[in-house]
Short mmCIF file of C-alpha atoms and ligand atoms in Angstrom, two decimals:
data_model
loop_
_atom_site.label_atom_id
_atom_site.label_comp_id
_atom_site.label_asym_id
_atom_site.label_seq_id
_atom_site.Cartn_x
_atom_site.Cartn_y
_atom_site.Cartn_z
CA MET A 229 -1.77 -28.12 0.13
CA ARG A 230 -2.84 -28.71 -3.49
CA THR A 231 -0.52 -27.16 -6.02
CA ALA A 232 -1.53 -25.35 -9.16
CA LYS A 233 0.52 -25.70 -12.33
CA LEU A 234 2.96 -22.83 -11.96
CA PRO A 235 5.62 -21.62 -14.40
CA SER A 236 9.28 -22.50 -14.10
CA PHE A 237 11.70 -19.64 -13.64
CA GLU A 238 14.14 -19.51 -16.57
CA GLY A 239 17.77 -18.53 -15.97
CA GLY A 240 18.58 -15.11 -17.41
CA SER A 241 15.08 -13.75 -16.77
CA VAL A 242 13.66 -11.35 -14.22
CA TRP A 243 10.40 -11.61 -12.31
CA LEU A 244 9.13 -8.30 -10.99
CA VAL A 245 7.15 -9.46 -7.99
CA GLY A 246 4.78 -7.72 -5.60
CA ALA A 247 5.29 -8.91 -2.02
CA GLY A 248 2.04 -7.45 -0.69
CA PRO A 249 1.88 -5.10 2.28
CA GLY A 250 3.61 -7.30 4.86
CA ASP A 251 1.70 -10.34 6.04
CA PRO A 252 3.31 -13.29 4.19
CA GLY A 253 -0.13 -14.88 3.91
CA LEU A 254 -0.97 -12.19 1.35
CA LEU A 255 1.66 -13.37 -1.15
CA THR A 256 0.39 -14.86 -4.39
CA LEU A 257 1.19 -18.43 -5.43
CA HIS A 258 3.26 -16.98 -8.29
CA ALA A 259 5.33 -14.99 -5.78
CA LEU A 260 5.88 -18.03 -3.58
CA ASN A 261 6.75 -20.18 -6.59
CA GLY A 262 9.24 -17.53 -7.80
CA LEU A 263 10.86 -17.26 -4.36
CA SER A 264 11.36 -21.00 -4.21
CA GLN A 265 13.27 -21.02 -7.54
CA ALA A 266 15.12 -17.69 -7.63
CA ASP A 267 18.92 -17.49 -7.51
CA VAL A 268 18.89 -13.81 -6.54
CA VAL A 269 16.20 -11.93 -4.64
CA LEU A 270 16.74 -8.20 -5.03
CA TYR A 271 14.45 -6.64 -2.43
CA ASP A 272 13.29 -3.19 -1.34
CA ALA A 273 13.20 -1.67 2.14
CA LEU A 274 9.46 -2.21 2.52
CA VAL A 275 9.63 -5.99 2.10
CA ASP A 276 9.01 -7.80 5.37
CA GLU A 277 11.73 -10.18 6.59
CA SER A 278 9.22 -12.96 7.09
CA ILE A 279 8.71 -12.92 3.31
CA LEU A 280 12.43 -13.14 2.52
CA ALA A 281 12.51 -16.18 4.78
CA LEU A 282 10.35 -17.94 2.17
CA ALA A 283 13.13 -17.81 -0.47
CA GLY A 284 14.77 -21.14 -1.29
CA PRO A 285 18.10 -22.08 0.31
CA GLN A 286 19.92 -21.39 -3.01
CA ALA A 287 18.74 -17.78 -3.11
CA ALA A 288 21.05 -14.86 -2.36
CA CYS A 289 18.94 -12.06 -0.89
CA VAL A 290 20.36 -8.69 -1.90
CA TYR A 291 19.07 -5.46 -0.41
CA ALA A 292 18.37 -2.90 -3.13
CA GLY A 293 18.65 -0.10 -0.57
CA LYS A 294 16.12 2.50 -1.47
CA ARG A 295 13.45 4.01 0.72
CA SER A 296 12.19 6.75 -1.52
CA GLY A 297 12.86 7.90 -5.06
CA ASP A 298 16.46 8.79 -5.81
CA GLY A 299 17.27 8.77 -9.51
CA ALA A 300 20.91 7.66 -9.19
CA THR A 301 20.15 4.79 -6.83
CA GLN A 302 17.21 3.69 -8.95
CA SER A 303 19.40 3.40 -12.06
CA GLU A 304 21.99 1.44 -10.05
CA ILE A 305 19.32 -1.02 -8.94
CA THR A 306 18.23 -1.45 -12.55
CA LYS A 307 21.82 -1.98 -13.70
CA ARG A 308 22.38 -4.58 -11.03
CA MET A 309 19.19 -6.41 -11.90
CA ILE A 310 20.24 -6.51 -15.56
CA ALA A 311 23.79 -7.63 -14.72
CA PHE A 312 22.49 -10.58 -12.64
CA ALA A 313 20.17 -11.60 -15.46
CA ARG A 314 22.97 -11.38 -18.07
CA ALA A 315 25.02 -13.67 -15.81
CA GLY A 316 22.26 -16.25 -16.32
CA LYS A 317 20.63 -15.94 -12.88
CA ARG A 318 16.95 -16.24 -12.11
CA VAL A 319 16.42 -12.76 -10.72
CA LEU A 320 13.43 -12.02 -8.54
CA ARG A 321 12.96 -8.29 -8.05
CA LEU A 322 10.79 -8.11 -4.93
CA LYS A 323 8.84 -4.94 -4.20
CA GLY A 324 6.41 -4.02 -1.45
CA GLY A 325 2.72 -4.15 -2.33
CA ASP A 326 2.17 -4.20 -6.09
CA PRO A 327 5.14 -3.47 -8.37
CA PHE A 328 3.08 -1.21 -10.65
CA VAL A 329 1.50 0.92 -7.90
CA PHE A 330 3.79 3.78 -6.80
CA GLY A 331 6.63 1.30 -6.93
CA ARG A 332 8.64 2.29 -10.00
CA GLY A 333 7.99 -1.17 -11.40
CA GLY A 334 7.03 0.42 -14.70
CA GLU A 335 10.44 2.06 -15.01
CA GLU A 336 12.23 -1.17 -14.16
CA ALA A 337 10.15 -3.16 -16.63
CA LEU A 338 10.90 -0.62 -19.38
CA ALA A 339 14.61 -0.92 -18.62
CA LEU A 340 14.33 -4.70 -18.99
CA VAL A 341 12.62 -4.25 -22.35
CA SER A 342 15.43 -1.94 -23.52
CA ALA A 343 18.02 -4.47 -22.37
CA GLY A 344 16.19 -7.31 -24.15
CA ILE A 345 15.76 -9.31 -20.92
CA PRO A 346 12.72 -11.58 -20.64
CA PHE A 347 10.55 -10.80 -17.65
CA ARG A 348 7.31 -11.58 -15.91
CA ILE A 349 5.19 -9.28 -13.75
CA VAL A 350 3.65 -10.79 -10.63
CA PRO A 351 1.07 -8.43 -9.16
CA GLY A 352 0.81 -8.08 -5.41
CA ILE A 353 -1.81 -6.78 -3.01
CA THR A 354 -1.19 -3.08 -2.82
CA ALA A 355 -1.07 -1.46 0.64
CA GLY A 356 -4.10 0.66 -0.21
CA ILE A 357 -6.21 -2.48 -0.63
CA GLY A 358 -4.66 -4.90 1.87
CA GLY A 359 -4.01 -2.26 4.51
CA LEU A 360 -7.58 -1.01 4.41
CA ALA A 361 -8.95 -4.55 4.70
CA TYR A 362 -6.76 -5.23 7.74
CA ALA A 363 -7.90 -1.96 9.31
CA GLY A 364 -11.59 -2.81 8.78
CA ILE A 365 -12.16 0.04 6.30
CA PRO A 366 -13.99 -0.91 3.07
CA ALA A 367 -12.41 0.84 0.08
CA THR A 368 -15.89 1.13 -1.39
CA HIS A 369 -19.32 0.81 0.16
CA ARG A 370 -22.53 1.32 -1.77
CA ASP A 371 -23.89 3.81 0.78
CA ILE A 372 -20.69 5.85 0.87
CA ASN A 373 -18.71 5.97 -2.37
CA HIS A 374 -18.69 4.92 -5.99
CA VAL A 375 -15.19 6.27 -6.44
CA VAL A 376 -11.98 5.63 -4.53
CA SER A 377 -8.69 7.32 -5.36
CA PHE A 378 -5.13 6.25 -4.69
CA VAL A 379 -2.81 9.20 -4.66
CA THR A 380 0.79 9.86 -3.71
CA GLY A 381 1.47 12.52 -1.08
CA HIS A 382 5.12 12.72 -1.92
CA MET A 383 7.15 13.66 -4.98
CA ALA A 384 10.65 12.58 -5.93
CA GLY A 385 11.88 15.93 -4.59
CA GLY A 386 10.21 15.22 -1.25
CA ASP A 387 7.45 17.81 -1.49
CA VAL A 388 3.66 17.54 -1.74
CA PRO A 389 2.94 16.72 -5.41
CA ASP A 390 1.85 19.75 -7.40
CA GLY A 391 0.70 17.45 -10.19
CA VAL A 392 -2.36 16.47 -8.14
CA ASN A 393 -5.51 18.50 -8.62
CA TRP A 394 -6.66 18.37 -4.99
CA ARG A 395 -9.76 20.40 -5.66
CA ALA A 396 -10.97 18.01 -8.35
CA LEU A 397 -10.00 15.02 -6.21
CA GLY A 398 -11.78 16.41 -3.16
CA GLU A 399 -14.93 16.97 -5.20
CA ALA A 400 -14.91 13.68 -7.10
CA SER A 401 -13.64 11.11 -4.66
CA PRO A 402 -15.48 10.53 -1.36
CA VAL A 403 -12.72 8.17 -0.24
CA ILE A 404 -9.09 9.17 -0.79
CA VAL A 405 -6.22 6.82 0.04
CA ILE A 406 -2.88 8.60 0.28
CA TYR A 407 0.43 6.76 -0.05
CA MET A 408 3.70 8.32 1.20
CA GLY A 409 1.81 11.17 2.83
CA LEU A 410 2.63 10.95 6.54
CA LYS A 411 5.41 13.54 6.42
CA HIS A 412 3.11 16.11 4.84
CA ILE A 413 -0.12 15.11 6.52
CA GLY A 414 -0.93 18.65 7.71
CA ARG A 415 -0.53 20.17 4.27
CA LEU A 416 -2.43 17.35 2.62
CA ALA A 417 -5.33 17.75 5.05
CA ASP A 418 -5.33 21.52 4.38
CA GLU A 419 -5.48 20.91 0.62
CA ILE A 420 -8.45 18.55 1.03
CA VAL A 421 -10.32 20.99 3.28
CA ALA A 422 -9.57 23.77 0.77
CA ALA A 423 -11.23 21.51 -1.83
CA GLY A 424 -14.47 21.84 0.14
CA ARG A 425 -14.41 18.86 2.48
CA SER A 426 -15.49 19.23 6.10
CA PRO A 427 -12.70 19.66 8.66
CA ASP A 428 -14.63 17.10 10.75
CA GLU A 429 -14.34 14.43 8.10
CA ALA A 430 -12.90 11.16 9.35
CA VAL A 431 -9.28 10.21 8.69
CA ALA A 432 -7.43 7.01 9.51
CA ILE A 433 -3.67 6.66 9.51
CA ILE A 434 -2.70 3.01 9.07
CA SER A 435 0.89 2.31 10.04
CA ASN A 436 2.72 -0.94 9.20
CA ALA A 437 -0.48 -2.38 7.84
CA THR A 438 -0.91 -6.18 7.94
CA THR A 439 2.25 -6.71 10.03
CA GLU A 440 2.47 -7.45 13.75
CA ARG A 441 3.23 -3.75 14.23
CA GLN A 442 -0.01 -2.58 12.59
CA PHE A 443 -1.36 0.50 14.34
CA VAL A 444 -4.32 2.63 13.28
CA LEU A 445 -4.91 6.19 14.41
CA GLU A 446 -8.38 7.63 13.87
CA THR A 447 -8.61 11.38 13.59
CA THR A 448 -10.19 14.09 11.42
CA LEU A 449 -8.94 16.41 8.70
CA ALA A 450 -8.72 19.27 11.20
CA ARG A 451 -6.85 17.29 13.84
CA ALA A 452 -4.71 15.04 11.62
CA ARG A 453 -1.53 17.11 11.82
CA LEU A 454 -1.52 17.42 15.62
CA ASP A 455 -2.73 13.89 16.34
CA ALA A 456 -0.12 12.35 14.03
CA ALA A 457 2.65 14.37 15.66
CA ALA A 458 1.44 13.69 19.21
CA SER A 459 1.17 9.94 18.62
CA GLY A 460 4.55 9.66 16.89
CA ILE A 461 2.93 7.16 14.53
CA PRO A 462 5.71 5.69 12.33
CA GLY A 463 5.83 4.99 8.60
CA PRO A 464 5.19 3.30 6.34
CA ALA A 465 1.68 4.59 6.64
CA LEU A 466 -1.43 5.14 4.56
CA ILE A 467 -3.82 8.01 5.13
CA VAL A 468 -7.48 7.29 4.43
CA VAL A 469 -9.93 10.18 4.18
CA GLY A 470 -13.68 9.68 4.06
CA ASP A 471 -16.78 8.28 5.71
CA ALA A 472 -15.59 4.71 5.09
CA VAL A 473 -13.31 5.26 8.10
CA ARG A 474 -16.43 5.50 10.29
CA LEU A 475 -17.19 1.85 9.58
CA ARG A 476 -13.97 0.77 11.27
CA PRO A 477 -15.22 0.57 14.87
CA GLY A 478 -17.67 -2.10 13.75
CA LEU A 479 -15.44 -3.88 11.23
CA ASP A 480 -12.10 -3.95 13.01
CA TRP A 481 -11.86 -7.75 12.77
CA LEU A 482 -8.14 -7.85 13.47
CA SER A 483 -8.30 -6.23 16.92
CA ALA A 484 -11.44 -8.23 17.61
CA ALA A 485 -9.58 -11.45 16.79
CA LEU A 486 -6.63 -10.41 18.92
CA HIS A 487 -8.73 -9.38 21.90
CA GLY A 488 -11.59 -11.86 21.66
CA ARG A 489 -14.11 -9.08 21.05
CA LYS A 490 -17.39 -9.51 19.11
CA LEU A 491 -18.02 -7.26 16.13
CA ASP A 492 -20.97 -4.86 16.01
CA ALA A 493 -23.98 -6.33 14.24
CA ASP A 494 -24.68 -3.14 12.27
CA PRO A 495 -21.49 -1.18 11.76
CA LEU A 496 -23.22 1.05 9.23
CA GLY A 497 -25.91 2.11 11.70
CA ASN A 498 -23.90 5.10 12.88
CA ALA A 499 -22.79 6.25 9.46
CA ARG A 500 -26.35 5.93 8.09
CA SER A 501 -27.95 7.90 10.86
CA ARG A 502 -25.19 10.50 10.57
CA LYS A 503 -25.93 10.77 6.84
CA ARG A 504 -29.66 11.09 7.55
CA ARG A 505 -29.00 13.76 10.16
CA ALA A 506 -26.75 15.64 7.72
CA ALA A 507 -29.42 15.38 5.01
CA SER A 508 -32.10 16.80 7.30
CA VAL A 509 -30.03 19.84 8.25
CA PRO A 510 -31.28 22.77 6.13
N1 SAH B 831 4.16 -0.54 -4.33
C1 SAH B 831 3.69 -0.28 -2.99
C2 SAH B 831 3.73 1.18 -2.63
C3 SAH B 831 5.14 1.73 -2.54
S1 SAH B 831 5.15 3.42 -2.10
C4 SAH B 831 2.25 -0.84 -2.86
O1 SAH B 831 1.64 -1.19 -3.86
O2 SAH B 831 1.75 -0.92 -1.73
C5 SAH B 831 5.43 3.31 -0.37
C6 SAH B 831 4.21 3.70 0.41
O3 SAH B 831 3.28 2.63 0.43
C7 SAH B 831 4.47 4.00 1.87
O4 SAH B 831 4.93 5.31 2.07
C8 SAH B 831 3.08 3.81 2.46
O5 SAH B 831 2.26 4.91 2.17
C9 SAH B 831 2.57 2.65 1.63
N2 SAH B 831 2.80 1.35 2.31
C10 SAH B 831 3.48 0.30 1.83
N3 SAH B 831 3.44 -0.74 2.70
C11 SAH B 831 2.70 -0.32 3.76
C12 SAH B 831 2.27 -0.92 4.97
N4 SAH B 831 2.60 -2.17 5.30
N5 SAH B 831 1.52 -0.17 5.83
C13 SAH B 831 1.16 1.08 5.52
N6 SAH B 831 1.53 1.70 4.38
C14 SAH B 831 2.29 1.01 3.51
#
């Protein structure tokens, strides 16, 4: 493999690195380069083991132990990260997806600034991008949406966020990608229907996206709560709402590759004729 000129990791600094959604092939070269040089890899629950296996033999992998926002634990993680850096280590803070997308990377970076610790941010493929691609759902498609929204379905307190204007979102964003929403899927679907969207609108729940355990459940806003419960689909999961989900049967390249199936020549055919039918209804 050809190598690009990549930076060296200075002792006493921190790299805040996105690990992508799971598949190690989705790491960036900066992430791989950082893993090969780091003394300490401080990783989150969502980071796949196959990615930790790419750290150099000198690296101590330390579990940061946090699944969802808990203020006390978060400040302990930050303190630990700073203490390792002050001890002169090359500290790689490894987070699932992208560190600045629902990952508290912003808070950690601000803490590093306050502590006067040099750092680098290495973006990663966020689950809402990589997971959709692996499920065969385009985040945007010219015939479907000019807007896509990424929204959290979970607040630090564990409830559905009241800071989200679901009505405005439902009106403005034909495709909505919800992170951390599985637990509240019924309430989230209700909010989106209350915003004026059809109960028949397509929904996909993508569990463990891009890993060997990837599983996708297709449902609708009306049935999402019951279907999710009946299937026992596990987290981490993304919820995708919108007509883009209807392209999946034709674009599901991953299952096709696994099962030797051919893809449909015109995956949009169905969605287009549905749109035409809807338009012709008075
Ligand atoms: N920084 C991360 C998001 C962290 S919030 C990123 O950019 O992807 C955690 C949420 O991300 C989970 O609740 C889930 O909604 C989503 N998520 C992360 N990895 C996932 C995966 N492999 N499959 C499905 N959802 C995932």
